[in-house]
Coordinates of C-alpha atoms and ligand atoms in Angstrom, one line a residue:
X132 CA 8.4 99.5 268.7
X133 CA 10.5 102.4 269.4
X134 CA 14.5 103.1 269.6
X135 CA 14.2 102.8 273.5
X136 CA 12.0 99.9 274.1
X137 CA 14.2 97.8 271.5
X138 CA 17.1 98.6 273.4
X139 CA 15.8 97.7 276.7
X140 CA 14.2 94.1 275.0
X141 CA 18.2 93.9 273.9
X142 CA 19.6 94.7 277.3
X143 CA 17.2 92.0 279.2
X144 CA 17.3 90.0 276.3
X145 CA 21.5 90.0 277.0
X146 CA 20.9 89.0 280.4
X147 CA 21.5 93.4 281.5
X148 CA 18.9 92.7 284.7
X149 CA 20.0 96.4 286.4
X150 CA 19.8 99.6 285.1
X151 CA 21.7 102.5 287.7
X152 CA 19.7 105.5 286.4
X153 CA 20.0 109.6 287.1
X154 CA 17.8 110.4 283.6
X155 CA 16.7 113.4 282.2
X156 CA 14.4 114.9 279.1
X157 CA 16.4 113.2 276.4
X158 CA 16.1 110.0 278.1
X159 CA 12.4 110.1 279.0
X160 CA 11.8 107.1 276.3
X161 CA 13.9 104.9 277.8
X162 CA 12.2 105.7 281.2
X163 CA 9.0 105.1 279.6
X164 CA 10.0 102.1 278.1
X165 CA 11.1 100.2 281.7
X166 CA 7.2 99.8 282.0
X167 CA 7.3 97.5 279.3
X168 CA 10.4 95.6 280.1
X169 CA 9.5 94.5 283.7
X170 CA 12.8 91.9 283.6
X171 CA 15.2 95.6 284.0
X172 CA 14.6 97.1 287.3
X173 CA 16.0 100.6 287.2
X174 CA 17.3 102.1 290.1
X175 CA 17.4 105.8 291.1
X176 CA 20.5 107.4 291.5
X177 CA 20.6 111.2 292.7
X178 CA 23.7 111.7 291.2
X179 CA 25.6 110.2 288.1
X180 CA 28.6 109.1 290.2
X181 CA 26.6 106.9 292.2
X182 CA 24.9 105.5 289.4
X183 CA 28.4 104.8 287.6
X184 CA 30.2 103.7 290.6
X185 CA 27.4 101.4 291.9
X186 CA 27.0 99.5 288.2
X187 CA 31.2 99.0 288.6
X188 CA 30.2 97.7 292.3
X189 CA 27.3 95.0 290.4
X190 CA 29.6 94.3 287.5
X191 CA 32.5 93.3 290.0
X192 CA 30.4 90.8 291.9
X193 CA 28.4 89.4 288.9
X194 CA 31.2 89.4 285.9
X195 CA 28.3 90.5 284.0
X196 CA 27.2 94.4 282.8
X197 CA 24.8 96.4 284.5
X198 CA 23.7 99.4 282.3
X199 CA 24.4 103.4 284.1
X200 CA 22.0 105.7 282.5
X201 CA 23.4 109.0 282.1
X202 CA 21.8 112.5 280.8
X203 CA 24.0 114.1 277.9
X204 CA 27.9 114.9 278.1
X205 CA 27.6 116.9 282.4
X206 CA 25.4 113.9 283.3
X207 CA 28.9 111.4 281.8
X208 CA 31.4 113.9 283.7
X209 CA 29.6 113.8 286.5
X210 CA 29.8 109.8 286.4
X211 CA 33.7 110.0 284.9
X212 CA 35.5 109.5 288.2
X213 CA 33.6 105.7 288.8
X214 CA 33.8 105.1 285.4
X215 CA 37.7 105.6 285.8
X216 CA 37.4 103.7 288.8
X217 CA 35.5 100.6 286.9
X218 CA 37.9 100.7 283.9
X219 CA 41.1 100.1 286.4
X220 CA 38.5 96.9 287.8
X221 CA 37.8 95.8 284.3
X222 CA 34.8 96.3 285.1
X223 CA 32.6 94.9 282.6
X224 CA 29.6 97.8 282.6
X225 CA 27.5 99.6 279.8
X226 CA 26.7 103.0 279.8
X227 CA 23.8 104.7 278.4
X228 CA 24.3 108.1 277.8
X229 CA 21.2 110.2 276.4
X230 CA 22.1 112.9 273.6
X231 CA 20.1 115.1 271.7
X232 CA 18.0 114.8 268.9
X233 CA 20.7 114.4 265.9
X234 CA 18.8 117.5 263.8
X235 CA 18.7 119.8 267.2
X236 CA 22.6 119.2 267.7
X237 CA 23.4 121.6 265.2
X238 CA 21.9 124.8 267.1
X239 CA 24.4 124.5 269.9
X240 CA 21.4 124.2 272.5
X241 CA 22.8 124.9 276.6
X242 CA 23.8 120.6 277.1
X243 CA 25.5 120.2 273.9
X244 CA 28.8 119.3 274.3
X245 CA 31.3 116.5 272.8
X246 CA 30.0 113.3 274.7
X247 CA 32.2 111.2 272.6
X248 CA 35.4 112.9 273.7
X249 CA 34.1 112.6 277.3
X250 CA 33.2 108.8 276.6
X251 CA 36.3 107.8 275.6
X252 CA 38.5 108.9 278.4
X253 CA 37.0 105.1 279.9
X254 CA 35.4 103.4 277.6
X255 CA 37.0 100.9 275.3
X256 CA 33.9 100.9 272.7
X257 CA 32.1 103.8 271.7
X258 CA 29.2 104.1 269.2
X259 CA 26.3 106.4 268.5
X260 CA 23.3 104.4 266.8
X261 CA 21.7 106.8 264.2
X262 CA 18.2 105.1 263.4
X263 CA 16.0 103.0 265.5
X264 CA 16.3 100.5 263.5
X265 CA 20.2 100.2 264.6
X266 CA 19.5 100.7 268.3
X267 CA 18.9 96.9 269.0
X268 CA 22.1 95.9 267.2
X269 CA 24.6 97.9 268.6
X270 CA 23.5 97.5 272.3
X271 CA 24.0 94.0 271.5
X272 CA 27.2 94.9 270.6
X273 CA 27.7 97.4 273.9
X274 CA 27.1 94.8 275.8
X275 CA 29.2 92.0 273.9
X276 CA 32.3 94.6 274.4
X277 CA 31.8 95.1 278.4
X278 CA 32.1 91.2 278.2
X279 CA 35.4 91.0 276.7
X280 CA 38.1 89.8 278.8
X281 CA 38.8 90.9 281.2
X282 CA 35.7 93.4 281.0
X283 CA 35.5 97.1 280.0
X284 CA 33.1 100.0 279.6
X285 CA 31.2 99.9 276.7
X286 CA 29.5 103.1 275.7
X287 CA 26.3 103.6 273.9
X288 CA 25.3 107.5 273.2
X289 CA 21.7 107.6 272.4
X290 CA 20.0 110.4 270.6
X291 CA 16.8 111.5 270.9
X292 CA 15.4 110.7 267.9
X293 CA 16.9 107.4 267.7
X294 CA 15.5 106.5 270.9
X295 CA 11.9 108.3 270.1
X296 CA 11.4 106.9 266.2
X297 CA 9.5 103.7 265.5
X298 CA 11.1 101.2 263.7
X299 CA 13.5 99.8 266.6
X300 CA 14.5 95.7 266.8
X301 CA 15.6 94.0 269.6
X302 CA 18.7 92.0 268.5
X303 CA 19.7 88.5 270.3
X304 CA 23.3 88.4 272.4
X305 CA 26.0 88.8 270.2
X306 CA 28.9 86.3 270.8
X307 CA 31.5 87.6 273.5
X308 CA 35.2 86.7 273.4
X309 CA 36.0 84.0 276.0
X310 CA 39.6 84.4 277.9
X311 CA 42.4 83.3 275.6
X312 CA 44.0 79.9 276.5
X313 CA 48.1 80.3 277.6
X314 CA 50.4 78.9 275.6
X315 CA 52.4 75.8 277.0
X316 CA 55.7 77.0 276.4
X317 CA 55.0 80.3 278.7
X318 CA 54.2 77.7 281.4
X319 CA 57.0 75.9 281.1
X320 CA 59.0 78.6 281.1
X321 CA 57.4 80.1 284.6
X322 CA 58.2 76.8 285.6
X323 CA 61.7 77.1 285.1
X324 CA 62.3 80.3 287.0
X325 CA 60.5 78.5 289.6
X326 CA 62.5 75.8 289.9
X327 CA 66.0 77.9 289.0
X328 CA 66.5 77.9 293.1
X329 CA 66.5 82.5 292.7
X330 CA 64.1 84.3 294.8
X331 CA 60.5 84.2 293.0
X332 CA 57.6 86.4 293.8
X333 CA 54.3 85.7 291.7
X334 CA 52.3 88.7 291.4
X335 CA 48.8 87.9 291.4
X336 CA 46.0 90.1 289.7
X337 CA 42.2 90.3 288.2
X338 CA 40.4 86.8 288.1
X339 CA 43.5 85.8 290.0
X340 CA 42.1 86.6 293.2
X341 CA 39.5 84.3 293.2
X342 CA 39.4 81.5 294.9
X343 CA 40.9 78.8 291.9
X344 CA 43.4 81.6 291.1
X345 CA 44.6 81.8 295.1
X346 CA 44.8 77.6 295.3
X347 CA 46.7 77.0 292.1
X348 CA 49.0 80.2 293.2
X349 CA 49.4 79.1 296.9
X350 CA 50.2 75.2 295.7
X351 CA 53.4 76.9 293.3
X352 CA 54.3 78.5 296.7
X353 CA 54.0 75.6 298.9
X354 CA 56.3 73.6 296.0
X355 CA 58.4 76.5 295.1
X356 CA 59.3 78.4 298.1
X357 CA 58.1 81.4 295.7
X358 CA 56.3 84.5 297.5
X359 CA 53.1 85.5 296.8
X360 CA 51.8 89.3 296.7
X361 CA 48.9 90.7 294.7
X362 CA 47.6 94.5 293.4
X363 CA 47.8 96.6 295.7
X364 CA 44.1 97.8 294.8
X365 CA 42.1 94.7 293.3
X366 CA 38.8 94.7 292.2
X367 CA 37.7 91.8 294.1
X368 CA 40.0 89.5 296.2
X369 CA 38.4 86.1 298.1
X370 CA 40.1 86.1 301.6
X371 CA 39.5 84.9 304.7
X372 CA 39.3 81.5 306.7
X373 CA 39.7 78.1 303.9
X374 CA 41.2 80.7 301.7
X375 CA 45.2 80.8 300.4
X376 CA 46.3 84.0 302.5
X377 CA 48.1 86.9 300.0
X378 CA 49.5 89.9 300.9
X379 CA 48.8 92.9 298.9
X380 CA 51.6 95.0 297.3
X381 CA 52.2 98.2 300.0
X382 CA 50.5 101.2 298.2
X383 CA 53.8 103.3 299.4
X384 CA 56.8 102.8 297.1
X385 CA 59.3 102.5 299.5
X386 CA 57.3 99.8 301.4
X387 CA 56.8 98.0 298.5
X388 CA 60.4 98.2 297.0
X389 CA 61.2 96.8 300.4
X390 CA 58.6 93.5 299.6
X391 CA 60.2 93.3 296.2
X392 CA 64.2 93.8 297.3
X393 CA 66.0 90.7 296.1
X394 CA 63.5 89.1 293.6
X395 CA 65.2 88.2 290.7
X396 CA 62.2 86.2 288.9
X397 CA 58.3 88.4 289.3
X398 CA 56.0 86.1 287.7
X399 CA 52.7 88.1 286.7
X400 CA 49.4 86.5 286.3
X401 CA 46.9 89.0 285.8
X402 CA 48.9 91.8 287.4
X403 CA 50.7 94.4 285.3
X404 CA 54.3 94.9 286.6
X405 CA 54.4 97.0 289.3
X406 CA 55.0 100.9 289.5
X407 CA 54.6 103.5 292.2
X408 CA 51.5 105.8 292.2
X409 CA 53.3 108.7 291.9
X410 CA 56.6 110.0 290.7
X411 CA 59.3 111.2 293.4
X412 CA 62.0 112.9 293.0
X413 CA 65.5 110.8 292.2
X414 CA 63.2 107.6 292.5
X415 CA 62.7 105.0 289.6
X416 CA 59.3 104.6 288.9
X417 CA 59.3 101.1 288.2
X418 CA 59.2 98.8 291.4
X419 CA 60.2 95.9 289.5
X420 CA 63.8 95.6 291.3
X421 CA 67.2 95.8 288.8
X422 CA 68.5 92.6 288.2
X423 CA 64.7 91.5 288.2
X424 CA 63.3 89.0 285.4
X425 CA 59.7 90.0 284.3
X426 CA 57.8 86.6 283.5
X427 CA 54.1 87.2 281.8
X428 CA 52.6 84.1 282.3
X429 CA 48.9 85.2 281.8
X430 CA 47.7 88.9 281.3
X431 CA 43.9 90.2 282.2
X432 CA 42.9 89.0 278.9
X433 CA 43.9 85.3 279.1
X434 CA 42.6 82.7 281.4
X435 CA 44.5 83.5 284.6
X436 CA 42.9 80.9 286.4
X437 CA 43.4 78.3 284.5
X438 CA 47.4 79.3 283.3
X439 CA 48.2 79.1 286.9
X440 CA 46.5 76.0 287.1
X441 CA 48.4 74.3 284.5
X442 CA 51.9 76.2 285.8
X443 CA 50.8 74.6 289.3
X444 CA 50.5 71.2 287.8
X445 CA 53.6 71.3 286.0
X446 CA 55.5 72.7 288.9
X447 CA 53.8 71.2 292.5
X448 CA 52.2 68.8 291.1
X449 CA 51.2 67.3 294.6
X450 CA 51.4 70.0 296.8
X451 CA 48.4 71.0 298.1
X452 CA 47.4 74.9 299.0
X453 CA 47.9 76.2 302.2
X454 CA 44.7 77.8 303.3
X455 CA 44.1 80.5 306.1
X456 CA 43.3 79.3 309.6
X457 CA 40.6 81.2 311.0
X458 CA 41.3 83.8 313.6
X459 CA 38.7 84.6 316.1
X460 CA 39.3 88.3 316.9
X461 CA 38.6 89.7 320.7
X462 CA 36.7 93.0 321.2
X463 CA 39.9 95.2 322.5
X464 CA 39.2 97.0 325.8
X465 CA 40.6 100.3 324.7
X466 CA 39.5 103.6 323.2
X467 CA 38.3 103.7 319.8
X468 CA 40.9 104.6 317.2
X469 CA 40.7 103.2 313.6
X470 CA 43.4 100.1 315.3
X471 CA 40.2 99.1 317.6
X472 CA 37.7 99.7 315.0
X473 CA 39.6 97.1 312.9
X474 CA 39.7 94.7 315.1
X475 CA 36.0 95.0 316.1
X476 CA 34.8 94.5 312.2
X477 CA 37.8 91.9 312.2
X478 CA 35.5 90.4 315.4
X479 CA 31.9 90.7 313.6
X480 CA 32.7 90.5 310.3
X481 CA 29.8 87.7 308.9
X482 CA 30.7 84.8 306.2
X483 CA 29.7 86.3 303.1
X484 CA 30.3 89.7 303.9
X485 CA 31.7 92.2 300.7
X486 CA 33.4 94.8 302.2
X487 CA 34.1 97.8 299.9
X488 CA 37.1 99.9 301.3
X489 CA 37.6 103.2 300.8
X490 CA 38.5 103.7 304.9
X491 CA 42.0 105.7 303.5
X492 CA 44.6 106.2 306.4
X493 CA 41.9 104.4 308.7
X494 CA 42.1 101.2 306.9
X495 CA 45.7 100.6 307.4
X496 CA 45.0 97.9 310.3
X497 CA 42.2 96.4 308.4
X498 CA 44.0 93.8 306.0
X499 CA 45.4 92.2 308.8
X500 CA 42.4 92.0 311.3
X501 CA 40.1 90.1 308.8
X502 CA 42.5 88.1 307.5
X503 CA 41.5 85.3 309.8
X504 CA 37.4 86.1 309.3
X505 CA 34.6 83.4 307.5
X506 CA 35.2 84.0 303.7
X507 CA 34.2 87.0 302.3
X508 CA 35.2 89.2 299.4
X509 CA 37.1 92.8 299.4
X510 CA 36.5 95.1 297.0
X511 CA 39.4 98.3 296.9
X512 CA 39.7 101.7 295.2
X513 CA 41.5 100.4 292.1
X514 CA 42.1 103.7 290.0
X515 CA 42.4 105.9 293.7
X516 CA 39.6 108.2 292.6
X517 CA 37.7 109.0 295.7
X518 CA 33.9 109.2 296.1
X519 CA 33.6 105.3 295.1
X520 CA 32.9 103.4 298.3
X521 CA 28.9 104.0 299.2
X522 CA 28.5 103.6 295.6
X523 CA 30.0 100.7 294.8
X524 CA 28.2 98.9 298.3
X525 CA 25.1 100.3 296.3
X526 CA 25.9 98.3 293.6
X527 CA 27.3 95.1 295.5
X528 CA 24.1 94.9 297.3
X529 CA 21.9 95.1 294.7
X530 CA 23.8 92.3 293.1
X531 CA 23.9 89.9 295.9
X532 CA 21.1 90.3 298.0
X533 CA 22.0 88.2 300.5
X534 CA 24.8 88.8 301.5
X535 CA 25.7 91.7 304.3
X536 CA 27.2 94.4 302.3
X537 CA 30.1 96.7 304.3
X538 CA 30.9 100.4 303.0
X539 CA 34.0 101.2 304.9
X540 CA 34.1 104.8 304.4
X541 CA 36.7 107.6 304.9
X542 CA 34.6 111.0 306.1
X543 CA 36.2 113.3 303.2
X544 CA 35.4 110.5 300.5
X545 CA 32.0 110.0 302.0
X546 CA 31.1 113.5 301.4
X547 CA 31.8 113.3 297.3
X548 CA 29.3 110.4 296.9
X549 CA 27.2 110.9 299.8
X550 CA 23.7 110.8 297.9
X551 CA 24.0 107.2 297.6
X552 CA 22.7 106.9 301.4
X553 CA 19.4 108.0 299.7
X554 CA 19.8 104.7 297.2
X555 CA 20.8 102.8 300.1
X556 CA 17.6 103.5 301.9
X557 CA 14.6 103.4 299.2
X558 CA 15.9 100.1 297.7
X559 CA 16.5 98.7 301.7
X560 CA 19.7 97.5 300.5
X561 CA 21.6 95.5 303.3
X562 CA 24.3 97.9 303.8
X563 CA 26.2 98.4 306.7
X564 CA 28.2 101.8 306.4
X565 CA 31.1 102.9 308.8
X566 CA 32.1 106.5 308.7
X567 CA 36.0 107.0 309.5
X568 CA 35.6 110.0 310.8
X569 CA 38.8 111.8 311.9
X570 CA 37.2 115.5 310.7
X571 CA 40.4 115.5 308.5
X572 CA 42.1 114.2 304.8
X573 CA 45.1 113.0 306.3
X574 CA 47.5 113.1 303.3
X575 CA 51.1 114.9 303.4
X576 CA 50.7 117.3 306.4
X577 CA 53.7 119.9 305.6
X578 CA 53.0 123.5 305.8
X579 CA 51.8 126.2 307.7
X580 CA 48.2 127.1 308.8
X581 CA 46.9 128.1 305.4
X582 CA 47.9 124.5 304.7
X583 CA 46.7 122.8 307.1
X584 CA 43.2 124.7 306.7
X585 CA 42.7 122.3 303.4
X586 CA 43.4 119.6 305.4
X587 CA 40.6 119.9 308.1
X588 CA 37.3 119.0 308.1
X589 CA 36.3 119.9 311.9
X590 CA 35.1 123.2 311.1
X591 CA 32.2 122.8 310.6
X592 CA 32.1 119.4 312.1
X593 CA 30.4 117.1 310.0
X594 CA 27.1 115.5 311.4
X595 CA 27.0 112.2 309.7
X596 CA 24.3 110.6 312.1
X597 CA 21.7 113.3 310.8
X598 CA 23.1 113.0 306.8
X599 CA 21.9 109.3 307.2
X600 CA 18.9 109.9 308.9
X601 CA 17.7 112.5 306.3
X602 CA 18.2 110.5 303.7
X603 CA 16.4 107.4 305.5
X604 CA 19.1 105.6 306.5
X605 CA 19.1 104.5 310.5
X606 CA 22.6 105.6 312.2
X607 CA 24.4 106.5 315.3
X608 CA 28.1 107.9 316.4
X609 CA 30.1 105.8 318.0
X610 CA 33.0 106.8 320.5
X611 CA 34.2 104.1 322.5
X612 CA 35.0 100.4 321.6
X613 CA 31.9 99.3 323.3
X614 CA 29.3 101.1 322.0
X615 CA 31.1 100.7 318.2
X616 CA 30.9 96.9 318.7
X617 CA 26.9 97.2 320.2
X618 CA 26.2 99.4 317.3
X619 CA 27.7 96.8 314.7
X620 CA 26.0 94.3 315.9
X621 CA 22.6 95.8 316.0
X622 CA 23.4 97.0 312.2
X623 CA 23.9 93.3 311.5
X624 CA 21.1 91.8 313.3
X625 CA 18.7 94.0 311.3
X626 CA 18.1 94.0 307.6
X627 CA 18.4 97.3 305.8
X628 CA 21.0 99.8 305.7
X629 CA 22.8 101.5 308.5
X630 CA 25.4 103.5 308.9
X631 CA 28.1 104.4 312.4
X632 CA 30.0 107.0 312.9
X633 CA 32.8 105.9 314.4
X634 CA 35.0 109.1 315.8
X635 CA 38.5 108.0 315.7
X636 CA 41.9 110.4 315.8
X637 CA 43.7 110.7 312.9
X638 CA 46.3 107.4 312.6
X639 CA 49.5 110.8 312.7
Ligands
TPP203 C1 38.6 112.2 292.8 C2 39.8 112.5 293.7 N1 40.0 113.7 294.2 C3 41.0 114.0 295.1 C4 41.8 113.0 295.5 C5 43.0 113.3 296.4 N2 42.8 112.8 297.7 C6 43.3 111.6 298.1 S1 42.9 111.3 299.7 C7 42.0 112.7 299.8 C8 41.2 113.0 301.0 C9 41.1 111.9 302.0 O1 40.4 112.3 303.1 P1 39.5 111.2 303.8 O2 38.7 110.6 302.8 O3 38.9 111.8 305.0 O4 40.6 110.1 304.2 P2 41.7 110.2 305.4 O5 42.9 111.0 304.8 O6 41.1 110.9 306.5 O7 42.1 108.8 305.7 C10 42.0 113.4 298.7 C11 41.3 114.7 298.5 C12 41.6 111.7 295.0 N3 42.3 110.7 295.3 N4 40.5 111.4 294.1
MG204 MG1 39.3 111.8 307.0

């Protein structure tokens, strides 16, 4: 057995089922080796983003690693943005990345370059196995590291020879870390700032946002009076009807100073303490309010669930959660802006549904129209790198086939990632993909023309009906409310991808 196939025994023999691939010469063993391994199904990714950004998309929904195959150091920059993206998700995800032959590095051939500087911009374990024989073993290891709470990216760099050489061993799972227990006296003393009568707001994060997390959360409210927010981009957050309702902390830092004015107690549980995205001038960047006590009552390595469990036991010990009513939303009889398109995937959105959002300045009126939806799971932009939604749908679909899978897409992120359509159609994923398109990047809008020229995407306009179609993905353009709402519910009735273009004006 060689360096490759004992890897890939040790990646299905871990319970690594999905391997997101764009490979190259110096991973042709591993390629190879998938015909012996028939429990990893590798899927074809035309460009290393997509393959990154859709194993972040599998990891989210499964809590377990899928591996991204990856050719030498421009193959990993080329997948850095997603792999930035699945590090702010703790995203629990393994990458392969091929290297050369350790003799041929020497000679400075055209793809050398320093991988392991490029590897550990995202990745909280590195290694480079030097012998077959060592391959098995540390993928074990890889993987055991994308387990640990609250999940990572584990990187394995693989040369050549390593992965060509006989001698290679598949190793068993190695033992991961489980979520550390919170200590009683933190509890208790949540619960006292909970019951010290002050204004409260419980900041909810990570594993928080599941369904447990959102109960135990939304019985301390009910008790407690406390407020309940959460990230303002989580990684995956369980809404909808039968669900505890949370808001989400406003991405703008003067909307969100406004949600936080007069706390004096933020509880975190899984959340880090707030800050704004950027830095303004004369502004603090810290959005925990002055006068504000920060209480850490579980962090993205503990058991978040369960800490706000016990807190909720201590402190509301018979209250029960409030859980959202459901909301049956009305197809609006007026033109199609990214308002009415809300509302219309607020109307048709299925039970089940994962709904990856990367809809930008059109997805402001989103939150609110699904909030009353069946059940389904939203999956954000957590470290704001564009080029991650059709991706990460990629990913979520391929995960859980059967649910419907929606990729609501901004046109100028579409274009980053687009390739992923391609993915979309050859594995028939059950994706439905709405394109945003306003022919612009909205973003700060000060200037002149020259200005405004990097702003604008209408010249050329960009024909997303016949992107889709090339690749092998089914689509129309949408541009009224009517034929939006027809098209969305043709996309759902039939299996397979699609995507809409749905022409709205920019929201200013
Ligand atoms: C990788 C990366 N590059 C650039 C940016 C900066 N950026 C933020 S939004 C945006 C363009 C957004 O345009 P579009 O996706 O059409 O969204 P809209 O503004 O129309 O809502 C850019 C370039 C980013 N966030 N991430
Ligand atoms: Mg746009």
């Amino acid at each position: 057995m060689n360096g490759a196939q004992a890897l890939l025994r040790t990646l299905a023999g871990s319970g690594v089922n999905v391997c997101f691939a764009n490979p190259g010469t110096s991973e042709m063993h591993f390629v190879a080796a998938l015909d012996t391994v028939p429990e990893l199904r590798g899927v074809l990714c035309l460009f290393e983003g997509v393959a990154t950004g859709a194993a972040d998309g599998y990891g989210r929904m499964t809590a377990s690693p899928a591996a991204a195959l990856l050719h030498l150091g421009p193959g990993l920059a080329n997948g850095l943005a997603n792999l930035h993206n699945a590090r702010r998700a703790s995203t629990p995800l393994v990458t392969v990345v091929g290297d050369h032959a350790s003799y041929h590095k020497r000679f400075d051939a055209p793809l050398e370059s320093d991988i392991d500087a490029l590897a550990g911009t995202v990745s909280r374990w590195v290694r480079r196995p030097s012998r077959a024989a060592d391959v098995g073993a540390d993928a074990a290891a890889a993987i055991a590291a994308a387990k640990t709470p609250p999940g990572q990216v584990a990187t394995l760099i693989l040369p050549a020879d390593a992965s060509w050489s006989e001698g290679g061993q598949p190793a068993p799972p190695a033992a991961v870390r489980l979520p550390s227990p919170v200590a009683g006296e933190t509890v208790g003393s949540a619960a006292v700032a909970l019951r010290s009568g002050e204004p409260c707001v419980i900041l909810l994060g990570g594993t928080a946002l599941r369904r447990p997390g959102l109960e135990a959360a939304s019985r301390l409210a009910v008790a407690s009076g406390a407020r309940l927010l959460c990230e303002t981009f989580p990684a995956r957050h369980e809404r909808g009807a039968g669900i505890p309702a949370v808001d989400r902390l406003a991405y703008l830092a003067e909307f969100a100073a406004t949600q936080l004015a007069g706390t004096r107690h933020l509880i975190l549980a899984g959340a880090r303490a707030p800050v704004s995205f950027f830095a303004y001038p004369g502004l603090p960047s810290s959005l925990v309010p002055a006068g504000c006590e920060l209480h850490v009552l579980a962090e993205g390595t503990d058991d978040v669930p369960g800490a706000l469990a016990a807190l909720a036991d201590l402190a509301a010990p018979d209250a029960k959660p409030a859980a959202q009513q459901p909301v049956s939303q009305a197809i609006p009889d007026a033109e199609l802006t990214a308002e009415t398109a809300a509302l219309v995937v607020g109307a048709l959105l299925p039970e089940g549904a994962i709904v990856c959002d990367e809809a930008n300045t059109s997805g402001l009126w989103l939150p609110a129209s699904t909030a009353g939806a069946p059940p389904h799971d939203w999956l954000t932009l957590t470290g704001g790198a564009i080029g991650q939604c059709l991706p990460l749908a990629t990913g979520a679909a391929v995960a859980c086939p059967g649910r419907s899978v929606f990729a609501l897409e901004a046109d100028g992120s579409a274009m980053y990632t687009i390739s992923a359509l391609w993915t979309h159609a050859r594995e028939q994923l059950d994706i439905t993909t709405i394109i945003f398109s306003n022919r612009s990047r909205v973003g700060a809008t000060r200037g002149g023309d020259a200005a405004r020229s990097l702003l604008d995407l209408s010249r050329p306009g960009i024909d997303f009906t016949a992107l889709a179609t090339g690749m092998g993905v089914p689509a129309s353009r949408a541009v009224t409310t009517a034929e939006f709402a027809a098209q969305l519910r043709h996309a759902l009735a039939e299996h397979g991808p699609h995507l809409i273009e749905a022409a709205v004006p920019p929201p200013w």
